Amino acid sequence: MSAVDERRERYTAVDAVAGLLGVASVALSGIAMGMGLILELEARPARTAPIAIILALVVARMSPRYEKLALKAALFAMLAWVVGMTLAVITGNPLI
């Protein structure tokens, strides 16, 4: 056995759940940003973007393996909030 094999850590169930929550955060951010308008969903950015940010923070706390994903998801959710609120005002859709 080499030293590389000993340093590898196994994925746990917590890592799998954290990864799924990170992807859910990015998906919610996409809906808040404007994909909800394209998919004809009730995209209310004042509701969905903060939930995406909270999910990203939960991911960062759950698993150190997905800290980078959580950071990118939180930044994307912040951008989605700004863009989604702007699009909602321009198109006359409800914010909350």
PDB file of N, CA and C in Angstrom:
ATOM      1  N   MET A   1       0.833  -1.181   0.000  1.00  0.00           N
ATOM      2  CA  MET A   1       0.000   0.000   0.000  1.00  0.00           C
ATOM      3  C   MET A   1       0.878   1.245   0.000  1.00  0.00           C
ATOM      4  N   SER A   2       0.422   2.233  -0.683  1.00  0.00           N
ATOM      5  CA  SER A   2       1.178   3.470  -0.723  1.00  0.00           C
ATOM      6  C   SER A   2       0.577   4.471   0.252  1.00  0.00           C
ATOM      7  N   ALA A   3       1.264   5.581   0.418  1.00  0.00           N
ATOM      8  CA  ALA A   3       0.796   6.629   1.329  1.00  0.00           C
ATOM      9  C   ALA A   3      -0.425   7.341   0.761  1.00  0.00           C
ATOM     10  N   VAL A   4      -0.595   7.288  -0.552  1.00  0.00           N
ATOM     11  CA  VAL A   4      -1.734   7.951  -1.175  1.00  0.00           C
ATOM     12  C   VAL A   4      -3.039   7.257  -0.778  1.00  0.00           C
ATOM     13  N   ASP A   5      -3.021   5.932  -0.728  1.00  0.00           N
ATOM     14  CA  ASP A   5      -4.211   5.179  -0.366  1.00  0.00           C
ATOM     15  C   ASP A   5      -4.630   5.443   1.075  1.00  0.00           C
ATOM     16  N   GLU A   6      -3.685   5.659   1.949  1.00  0.00           N
ATOM     17  CA  GLU A   6      -4.004   5.883   3.347  1.00  0.00           C
ATOM     18  C   GLU A   6      -4.625   7.254   3.582  1.00  0.00           C
ATOM     19  N   ARG A   7      -4.288   8.242   2.747  1.00  0.00           N
ATOM     20  CA  ARG A   7      -4.812   9.591   2.943  1.00  0.00           C
ATOM     21  C   ARG A   7      -6.213   9.777   2.377  1.00  0.00           C
ATOM     22  N   ARG A   8      -6.632   8.894   1.532  1.00  0.00           N
ATOM     23  CA  ARG A   8      -7.969   9.020   0.949  1.00  0.00           C
ATOM     24  C   ARG A   8      -9.022   8.779   2.024  1.00  0.00           C
ATOM     25  N   GLU A   9      -9.965   9.687   2.052  1.00  0.00           N
ATOM     26  CA  GLU A   9     -11.071   9.517   2.978  1.00  0.00           C
ATOM     27  C   GLU A   9     -12.276   9.033   2.208  1.00  0.00           C
ATOM     28  N   ARG A  10     -13.056   8.243   2.846  1.00  0.00           N
ATOM     29  CA  ARG A  10     -14.241   7.710   2.192  1.00  0.00           C
ATOM     30  C   ARG A  10     -15.367   8.729   2.267  1.00  0.00           C
ATOM     31  N   TYR A  11     -16.205   8.697   1.263  1.00  0.00           N
ATOM     32  CA  TYR A  11     -17.403   9.516   1.287  1.00  0.00           C
ATOM     33  C   TYR A  11     -18.379   8.917   2.289  1.00  0.00           C
ATOM     34  N   THR A  12     -18.990   9.774   3.069  1.00  0.00           N
ATOM     35  CA  THR A  12     -19.979   9.310   4.025  1.00  0.00           C
ATOM     36  C   THR A  12     -21.362   9.756   3.562  1.00  0.00           C
ATOM     37  N   ALA A  13     -22.357   9.335   4.286  1.00  0.00           N
ATOM     38  CA  ALA A  13     -23.725   9.740   3.966  1.00  0.00           C
ATOM     39  C   ALA A  13     -23.903  11.248   4.155  1.00  0.00           C
ATOM     40  N   VAL A  14     -23.191  11.811   5.111  1.00  0.00           N
ATOM     41  CA  VAL A  14     -23.270  13.259   5.339  1.00  0.00           C
ATOM     42  C   VAL A  14     -22.723  14.017   4.135  1.00  0.00           C
ATOM     43  N   ASP A  15     -21.657  13.505   3.539  1.00  0.00           N
ATOM     44  CA  ASP A  15     -21.110  14.137   2.342  1.00  0.00           C
ATOM     45  C   ASP A  15     -22.099  14.073   1.179  1.00  0.00           C
ATOM     46  N   ALA A  16     -22.774  12.950   1.046  1.00  0.00           N
ATOM     47  CA  ALA A  16     -23.748  12.807  -0.033  1.00  0.00           C
ATOM     48  C   ALA A  16     -24.919  13.775   0.145  1.00  0.00           C
ATOM     49  N   VAL A  17     -25.417  13.895   1.374  1.00  0.00           N
ATOM     50  CA  VAL A  17     -26.522  14.817   1.645  1.00  0.00           C
ATOM     51  C   VAL A  17     -26.068  16.265   1.439  1.00  0.00           C
ATOM     52  N   ALA A  18     -24.857  16.583   1.866  1.00  0.00           N
ATOM     53  CA  ALA A  18     -24.339  17.935   1.689  1.00  0.00           C
ATOM     54  C   ALA A  18     -24.201  18.277   0.208  1.00  0.00           C
ATOM     55  N   GLY A  19     -23.759  17.334  -0.597  1.00  0.00           N
ATOM     56  CA  GLY A  19     -23.661  17.566  -2.032  1.00  0.00           C
ATOM     57  C   GLY A  19     -25.016  17.795  -2.671  1.00  0.00           C
ATOM     58  N   LEU A  20     -26.005  17.014  -2.263  1.00  0.00           N
ATOM     59  CA  LEU A  20     -27.347  17.196  -2.803  1.00  0.00           C
ATOM     60  C   LEU A  20     -27.941  18.539  -2.379  1.00  0.00           C
ATOM     61  N   LEU A  21     -27.705  18.935  -1.139  1.00  0.00           N
ATOM     62  CA  LEU A  21     -28.197  20.239  -0.688  1.00  0.00           C
ATOM     63  C   LEU A  21     -27.496  21.383  -1.423  1.00  0.00           C
ATOM     64  N   GLY A  22     -26.215  21.213  -1.725  1.00  0.00           N
ATOM     65  CA  GLY A  22     -25.499  22.227  -2.493  1.00  0.00           C
ATOM     66  C   GLY A  22     -26.072  22.386  -3.897  1.00  0.00           C
ATOM     67  N   VAL A  23     -26.386  21.270  -4.524  1.00  0.00           N
ATOM     68  CA  VAL A  23     -26.990  21.318  -5.853  1.00  0.00           C
ATOM     69  C   VAL A  23     -28.396  21.916  -5.777  1.00  0.00           C
ATOM     70  N   ALA A  24     -29.138  21.605  -4.719  1.00  0.00           N
ATOM     71  CA  ALA A  24     -30.471  22.187  -4.540  1.00  0.00           C
ATOM     72  C   ALA A  24     -30.391  23.694  -4.357  1.00  0.00           C
ATOM     73  N   SER A  25     -29.348  24.148  -3.668  1.00  0.00           N
ATOM     74  CA  SER A  25     -29.157  25.586  -3.482  1.00  0.00           C
ATOM     75  C   SER A  25     -28.905  26.282  -4.818  1.00  0.00           C
ATOM     76  N   VAL A  26     -28.096  25.675  -5.646  1.00  0.00           N
ATOM     77  CA  VAL A  26     -27.822  26.252  -6.968  1.00  0.00           C
ATOM     78  C   VAL A  26     -29.084  26.239  -7.831  1.00  0.00           C
ATOM     79  N   ALA A  27     -29.870  25.156  -7.745  1.00  0.00           N
ATOM     80  CA  ALA A  27     -31.108  25.078  -8.524  1.00  0.00           C
ATOM     81  C   ALA A  27     -32.114  26.136  -8.067  1.00  0.00           C
ATOM     82  N   LEU A  28     -32.253  26.331  -6.762  1.00  0.00           N
ATOM     83  CA  LEU A  28     -33.146  27.374  -6.253  1.00  0.00           C
ATOM     84  C   LEU A  28     -32.674  28.754  -6.686  1.00  0.00           C
ATOM     85  N   SER A  29     -31.382  28.947  -6.721  1.00  0.00           N
ATOM     86  CA  SER A  29     -30.842  30.227  -7.166  1.00  0.00           C
ATOM     87  C   SER A  29     -31.164  30.464  -8.637  1.00  0.00           C
ATOM     88  N   GLY A  30     -31.075  29.417  -9.433  1.00  0.00           N
ATOM     89  CA  GLY A  30     -31.424  29.547 -10.844  1.00  0.00           C
ATOM     90  C   GLY A  30     -32.891  29.894 -11.044  1.00  0.00           C
ATOM     91  N   ILE A  31     -33.746  29.300 -10.237  1.00  0.00           N
ATOM     92  CA  ILE A  31     -35.171  29.626 -10.315  1.00  0.00           C
ATOM     93  C   ILE A  31     -35.404  31.067  -9.886  1.00  0.00           C
ATOM     94  N   ALA A  32     -34.717  31.491  -8.840  1.00  0.00           N
ATOM     95  CA  ALA A  32     -34.876  32.875  -8.370  1.00  0.00           C
ATOM     96  C   ALA A  32     -34.323  33.873  -9.377  1.00  0.00           C
ATOM     97  N   MET A  33     -33.303  33.494 -10.109  1.00  0.00           N
ATOM     98  CA  MET A  33     -32.667  34.419 -11.023  1.00  0.00           C
ATOM     99  C   MET A  33     -33.522  34.735 -12.236  1.00  0.00           C
ATOM    100  N   GLY A  34     -34.314  33.821 -12.679  1.00  0.00           N
ATOM    101  CA  GLY A  34     -35.118  34.100 -13.847  1.00  0.00           C
ATOM    102  C   GLY A  34     -35.531  32.858 -14.590  1.00  0.00           C
ATOM    103  N   MET A  35     -34.962  31.724 -14.219  1.00  0.00           N
ATOM    104  CA  MET A  35     -35.372  30.482 -14.863  1.00  0.00           C
ATOM    105  C   MET A  35     -36.817  30.157 -14.522  1.00  0.00           C
ATOM    106  N   GLY A  36     -37.305  30.666 -13.402  1.00  0.00           N
ATOM    107  CA  GLY A  36     -38.695  30.459 -13.048  1.00  0.00           C
ATOM    108  C   GLY A  36     -39.635  31.129 -14.025  1.00  0.00           C
ATOM    109  N   LEU A  37     -39.212  32.262 -14.581  1.00  0.00           N
ATOM    110  CA  LEU A  37     -40.023  32.928 -15.593  1.00  0.00           C
ATOM    111  C   LEU A  37     -40.057  32.125 -16.879  1.00  0.00           C
ATOM    112  N   ILE A  38     -38.921  31.541 -17.229  1.00  0.00           N
ATOM    113  CA  ILE A  38     -38.847  30.737 -18.448  1.00  0.00           C
ATOM    114  C   ILE A  38     -39.653  29.444 -18.280  1.00  0.00           C
ATOM    115  N   LEU A  39     -39.563  28.827 -17.095  1.00  0.00           N
ATOM    116  CA  LEU A  39     -40.281  27.584 -16.833  1.00  0.00           C
ATOM    117  C   LEU A  39     -41.727  27.820 -16.413  1.00  0.00           C
ATOM    118  N   GLU A  40     -42.155  29.067 -16.381  1.00  0.00           N
ATOM    119  CA  GLU A  40     -43.493  29.482 -15.988  1.00  0.00           C
ATOM    120  C   GLU A  40     -43.839  29.045 -14.572  1.00  0.00           C
ATOM    121  N   LEU A  41     -42.868  29.169 -13.670  1.00  0.00           N
ATOM    122  CA  LEU A  41     -43.083  28.925 -12.251  1.00  0.00           C
ATOM    123  C   LEU A  41     -43.330  30.257 -11.557  1.00  0.00           C
ATOM    124  N   GLU A  42     -43.910  30.206 -10.397  1.00  0.00           N
ATOM    125  CA  GLU A  42     -44.054  31.418  -9.604  1.00  0.00           C
ATOM    126  C   GLU A  42     -42.692  31.719  -8.967  1.00  0.00           C
ATOM    127  N   ALA A  43     -41.833  32.347  -9.724  1.00  0.00           N
ATOM    128  CA  ALA A  43     -40.497  32.663  -9.240  1.00  0.00           C
ATOM    129  C   ALA A  43     -40.560  33.931  -8.414  1.00  0.00           C
ATOM    130  N   ARG A  44     -40.490  33.782  -7.136  1.00  0.00           N
ATOM    131  CA  ARG A  44     -40.505  34.930  -6.227  1.00  0.00           C
ATOM    132  C   ARG A  44     -39.123  35.028  -5.594  1.00  0.00           C
ATOM    133  N   PRO A  45     -38.286  35.901  -6.130  1.00  0.00           N
ATOM    134  CA  PRO A  45     -36.884  35.935  -5.704  1.00  0.00           C
ATOM    135  C   PRO A  45     -36.697  36.342  -4.246  1.00  0.00           C
ATOM    136  N   ALA A  46     -37.638  37.074  -3.679  1.00  0.00           N
ATOM    137  CA  ALA A  46     -37.498  37.469  -2.278  1.00  0.00           C
ATOM    138  C   ALA A  46     -37.718  36.285  -1.337  1.00  0.00           C
ATOM    139  N   ARG A  47     -38.277  35.197  -1.840  1.00  0.00           N
ATOM    140  CA  ARG A  47     -38.459  33.986  -1.034  1.00  0.00           C
ATOM    141  C   ARG A  47     -37.423  32.918  -1.335  1.00  0.00           C
ATOM    142  N   THR A  48     -37.142  32.705  -2.601  1.00  0.00           N
ATOM    143  CA  THR A  48     -36.297  31.568  -2.972  1.00  0.00           C
ATOM    144  C   THR A  48     -34.803  31.825  -2.793  1.00  0.00           C
ATOM    145  N   ALA A  49     -34.342  33.038  -3.040  1.00  0.00           N
ATOM    146  CA  ALA A  49     -32.902  33.312  -2.910  1.00  0.00           C
ATOM    147  C   ALA A  49     -32.422  33.221  -1.464  1.00  0.00           C
ATOM    148  N   PRO A  50     -33.138  33.760  -0.465  1.00  0.00           N
ATOM    149  CA  PRO A  50     -32.665  33.574   0.914  1.00  0.00           C
ATOM    150  C   PRO A  50     -32.656  32.110   1.355  1.00  0.00           C
ATOM    151  N   ILE A  51     -33.600  31.316   0.858  1.00  0.00           N
ATOM    152  CA  ILE A  51     -33.598  29.891   1.184  1.00  0.00           C
ATOM    153  C   ILE A  51     -32.377  29.220   0.567  1.00  0.00           C
ATOM    154  N   ALA A  52     -32.010  29.634  -0.636  1.00  0.00           N
ATOM    155  CA  ALA A  52     -30.811  29.085  -1.281  1.00  0.00           C
ATOM    156  C   ALA A  52     -29.554  29.456  -0.506  1.00  0.00           C
ATOM    157  N   ILE A  53     -29.508  30.670   0.026  1.00  0.00           N
ATOM    158  CA  ILE A  53     -28.349  31.087   0.829  1.00  0.00           C
ATOM    159  C   ILE A  53     -28.267  30.268   2.117  1.00  0.00           C
ATOM    160  N   ILE A  54     -29.416  30.046   2.750  1.00  0.00           N
ATOM    161  CA  ILE A  54     -29.429  29.246   3.984  1.00  0.00           C
ATOM    162  C   ILE A  54     -28.986  27.814   3.698  1.00  0.00           C
ATOM    163  N   LEU A  55     -29.442  27.247   2.591  1.00  0.00           N
ATOM    164  CA  LEU A  55     -28.994  25.900   2.222  1.00  0.00           C
ATOM    165  C   LEU A  55     -27.485  25.850   1.997  1.00  0.00           C
ATOM    166  N   ALA A  56     -26.945  26.884   1.372  1.00  0.00           N
ATOM    167  CA  ALA A  56     -25.491  26.917   1.139  1.00  0.00           C
ATOM    168  C   ALA A  56     -24.733  26.996   2.465  1.00  0.00           C
ATOM    169  N   LEU A  57     -25.253  27.748   3.413  1.00  0.00           N
ATOM    170  CA  LEU A  57     -24.606  27.825   4.720  1.00  0.00           C
ATOM    171  C   LEU A  57     -24.687  26.498   5.467  1.00  0.00           C
ATOM    172  N   VAL A  58     -25.783  25.791   5.323  1.00  0.00           N
ATOM    173  CA  VAL A  58     -25.915  24.470   5.939  1.00  0.00           C
ATOM    174  C   VAL A  58     -24.909  23.502   5.335  1.00  0.00           C
ATOM    175  N   VAL A  59     -24.737  23.571   4.023  1.00  0.00           N
ATOM    176  CA  VAL A  59     -23.763  22.705   3.347  1.00  0.00           C
ATOM    177  C   VAL A  59     -22.355  22.995   3.852  1.00  0.00           C
ATOM    178  N   ALA A  60     -22.021  24.256   4.013  1.00  0.00           N
ATOM    179  CA  ALA A  60     -20.680  24.616   4.481  1.00  0.00           C
ATOM    180  C   ALA A  60     -20.420  24.090   5.884  1.00  0.00           C
ATOM    181  N   ARG A  61     -21.448  24.038   6.692  1.00  0.00           N
ATOM    182  CA  ARG A  61     -21.290  23.559   8.060  1.00  0.00           C
ATOM    183  C   ARG A  61     -21.306  22.033   8.137  1.00  0.00           C
ATOM    184  N   MET A  62     -22.021  21.397   7.225  1.00  0.00           N
ATOM    185  CA  MET A  62     -22.164  19.939   7.280  1.00  0.00           C
ATOM    186  C   MET A  62     -20.892  19.195   6.900  1.00  0.00           C
ATOM    187  N   SER A  63     -20.268  19.618   5.818  1.00  0.00           N
ATOM    188  CA  SER A  63     -19.176  18.827   5.273  1.00  0.00           C
ATOM    189  C   SER A  63     -18.029  19.726   4.832  1.00  0.00           C
ATOM    190  N   PRO A  64     -16.847  19.523   5.382  1.00  0.00           N
ATOM    191  CA  PRO A  64     -15.695  20.310   4.927  1.00  0.00           C
ATOM    192  C   PRO A  64     -15.298  19.974   3.494  1.00  0.00           C
ATOM    193  N   ARG A  65     -15.735  18.839   2.976  1.00  0.00           N
ATOM    194  CA  ARG A  65     -15.416  18.438   1.615  1.00  0.00           C
ATOM    195  C   ARG A  65     -16.102  19.350   0.589  1.00  0.00           C
ATOM    196  N   TYR A  66     -17.250  19.906   0.945  1.00  0.00           N
ATOM    197  CA  TYR A  66     -18.025  20.718   0.012  1.00  0.00           C
ATOM    198  C   TYR A  66     -18.050  22.203   0.398  1.00  0.00           C
ATOM    199  N   GLU A  67     -17.025  22.669   1.062  1.00  0.00           N
ATOM    200  CA  GLU A  67     -16.977  24.084   1.437  1.00  0.00           C
ATOM    201  C   GLU A  67     -16.871  24.992   0.212  1.00  0.00           C
ATOM    202  N   LYS A  68     -16.111  24.587  -0.791  1.00  0.00           N
ATOM    203  CA  LYS A  68     -15.994  25.399  -2.010  1.00  0.00           C
ATOM    204  C   LYS A  68     -17.312  25.457  -2.761  1.00  0.00           C
ATOM    205  N   LEU A  69     -18.007  24.335  -2.819  1.00  0.00           N
ATOM    206  CA  LEU A  69     -19.323  24.321  -3.453  1.00  0.00           C
ATOM    207  C   LEU A  69     -20.283  25.236  -2.705  1.00  0.00           C
ATOM    208  N   ALA A  70     -20.220  25.222  -1.391  1.00  0.00           N
ATOM    209  CA  ALA A  70     -21.102  26.065  -0.588  1.00  0.00           C
ATOM    210  C   ALA A  70     -20.800  27.546  -0.808  1.00  0.00           C
ATOM    211  N   LEU A  71     -19.542  27.894  -0.907  1.00  0.00           N
ATOM    212  CA  LEU A  71     -19.171  29.285  -1.158  1.00  0.00           C
ATOM    213  C   LEU A  71     -19.686  29.734  -2.516  1.00  0.00           C
ATOM    214  N   LYS A  72     -19.485  28.914  -3.528  1.00  0.00           N
ATOM    215  CA  LYS A  72     -19.957  29.266  -4.867  1.00  0.00           C
ATOM    216  C   LYS A  72     -21.486  29.328  -4.915  1.00  0.00           C
ATOM    217  N   ALA A  73     -22.149  28.438  -4.203  1.00  0.00           N
ATOM    218  CA  ALA A  73     -23.616  28.447  -4.179  1.00  0.00           C
ATOM    219  C   ALA A  73     -24.134  29.689  -3.474  1.00  0.00           C
ATOM    220  N   ALA A  74     -23.488  30.112  -2.397  1.00  0.00           N
ATOM    221  CA  ALA A  74     -23.929  31.317  -1.687  1.00  0.00           C
ATOM    222  C   ALA A  74     -23.711  32.565  -2.541  1.00  0.00           C
ATOM    223  N   LEU A  75     -22.580  32.645  -3.212  1.00  0.00           N
ATOM    224  CA  LEU A  75     -22.323  33.792  -4.085  1.00  0.00           C
ATOM    225  C   LEU A  75     -23.304  33.820  -5.259  1.00  0.00           C
ATOM    226  N   PHE A  76     -23.597  32.658  -5.811  1.00  0.00           N
ATOM    227  CA  PHE A  76     -24.555  32.577  -6.906  1.00  0.00           C
ATOM    228  C   PHE A  76     -25.958  32.955  -6.431  1.00  0.00           C
ATOM    229  N   ALA A  77     -26.310  32.584  -5.207  1.00  0.00           N
ATOM    230  CA  ALA A  77     -27.624  32.941  -4.666  1.00  0.00           C
ATOM    231  C   ALA A  77     -27.733  34.449  -4.444  1.00  0.00           C
ATOM    232  N   MET A  78     -26.644  35.078  -4.023  1.00  0.00           N
ATOM    233  CA  MET A  78     -26.670  36.541  -3.855  1.00  0.00           C
ATOM    234  C   MET A  78     -26.846  37.241  -5.204  1.00  0.00           C
ATOM    235  N   LEU A  79     -26.137  36.763  -6.206  1.00  0.00           N
ATOM    236  CA  LEU A  79     -26.287  37.317  -7.542  1.00  0.00           C
ATOM    237  C   LEU A  79     -27.697  37.053  -8.078  1.00  0.00           C
ATOM    238  N   ALA A  80     -28.220  35.870  -7.798  1.00  0.00           N
ATOM    239  CA  ALA A  80     -29.564  35.518  -8.256  1.00  0.00           C
ATOM    240  C   ALA A  80     -30.614  36.411  -7.603  1.00  0.00           C
ATOM    241  N   TRP A  81     -30.403  36.782  -6.356  1.00  0.00           N
ATOM    242  CA  TRP A  81     -31.349  37.660  -5.681  1.00  0.00           C
ATOM    243  C   TRP A  81     -31.407  39.012  -6.381  1.00  0.00           C
ATOM    244  N   VAL A  82     -30.251  39.574  -6.690  1.00  0.00           N
ATOM    245  CA  VAL A  82     -30.205  40.884  -7.348  1.00  0.00           C
ATOM    246  C   VAL A  82     -30.827  40.820  -8.744  1.00  0.00           C
ATOM    247  N   VAL A  83     -30.425  39.836  -9.528  1.00  0.00           N
ATOM    248  CA  VAL A  83     -30.946  39.721 -10.887  1.00  0.00           C
ATOM    249  C   VAL A  83     -32.428  39.382 -10.873  1.00  0.00           C
ATOM    250  N   GLY A  84     -32.838  38.474  -9.989  1.00  0.00           N
ATOM    251  CA  GLY A  84     -34.239  38.086  -9.911  1.00  0.00           C
ATOM    252  C   GLY A  84     -35.139  39.227  -9.479  1.00  0.00           C
ATOM    253  N   MET A  85     -34.692  40.024  -8.510  1.00  0.00           N
ATOM    254  CA  MET A  85     -35.489  41.178  -8.071  1.00  0.00           C
ATOM    255  C   MET A  85     -35.594  42.200  -9.199  1.00  0.00           C
ATOM    256  N   THR A  86     -34.505  42.401  -9.917  1.00  0.00           N
ATOM    257  CA  THR A  86     -34.526  43.341 -11.036  1.00  0.00           C
ATOM    258  C   THR A  86     -35.482  42.874 -12.127  1.00  0.00           C
ATOM    259  N   LEU A  87     -35.409  41.606 -12.494  1.00  0.00           N
ATOM    260  CA  LEU A  87     -36.308  41.073 -13.521  1.00  0.00           C
ATOM    261  C   LEU A  87     -37.763  41.093 -13.065  1.00  0.00           C
ATOM    262  N   ALA A  88     -38.000  40.839 -11.792  1.00  0.00           N
ATOM    263  CA  ALA A  88     -39.373  40.843 -11.297  1.00  0.00           C
ATOM    264  C   ALA A  88     -39.964  42.251 -11.345  1.00  0.00           C
ATOM    265  N   VAL A  89     -39.162  43.251 -11.049  1.00  0.00           N
ATOM    266  CA  VAL A  89     -39.657  44.625 -11.105  1.00  0.00           C
ATOM    267  C   VAL A  89     -39.892  45.041 -12.555  1.00  0.00           C
ATOM    268  N   ILE A  90     -38.971  44.690 -13.443  1.00  0.00           N
ATOM    269  CA  ILE A  90     -39.105  45.087 -14.845  1.00  0.00           C
ATOM    270  C   ILE A  90     -40.327  44.420 -15.492  1.00  0.00           C
ATOM    271  N   THR A  91     -40.545  43.141 -15.196  1.00  0.00           N
ATOM    272  CA  THR A  91     -41.648  42.417 -15.830  1.00  0.00           C
ATOM    273  C   THR A  91     -42.972  42.560 -15.089  1.00  0.00           C
ATOM    274  N   GLY A  92     -42.961  43.140 -13.923  1.00  0.00           N
ATOM    275  CA  GLY A  92     -44.192  43.333 -13.154  1.00  0.00           C
ATOM    276  C   GLY A  92     -44.655  42.102 -12.405  1.00  0.00           C
ATOM    277  N   ASN A  93     -43.785  41.164 -12.165  1.00  0.00           N
ATOM    278  CA  ASN A  93     -44.125  39.959 -11.384  1.00  0.00           C
ATOM    279  C   ASN A  93     -44.018  40.257  -9.897  1.00  0.00           C
ATOM    280  N   PRO A  94     -44.694  39.462  -9.048  1.00  0.00           N
ATOM    281  CA  PRO A  94     -44.624  39.715  -7.606  1.00  0.00           C
ATOM    282  C   PRO A  94     -43.243  39.385  -7.043  1.00  0.00           C
ATOM    283  N   LEU A  95     -42.831  40.173  -6.049  1.00  0.00           N
ATOM    284  CA  LEU A  95     -41.539  39.952  -5.412  1.00  0.00           C
ATOM    285  C   LEU A  95     -41.639  38.910  -4.292  1.00  0.00           C
ATOM    286  N   ILE A  96     -42.691  39.016  -3.490  1.00  0.00           N
ATOM    287  CA  ILE A  96     -42.847  38.133  -2.335  1.00  0.00           C
ATOM    288  C   ILE A  96     -44.012  37.202  -2.576  1.00  0.00           C
TER     289      ILE A  96
END
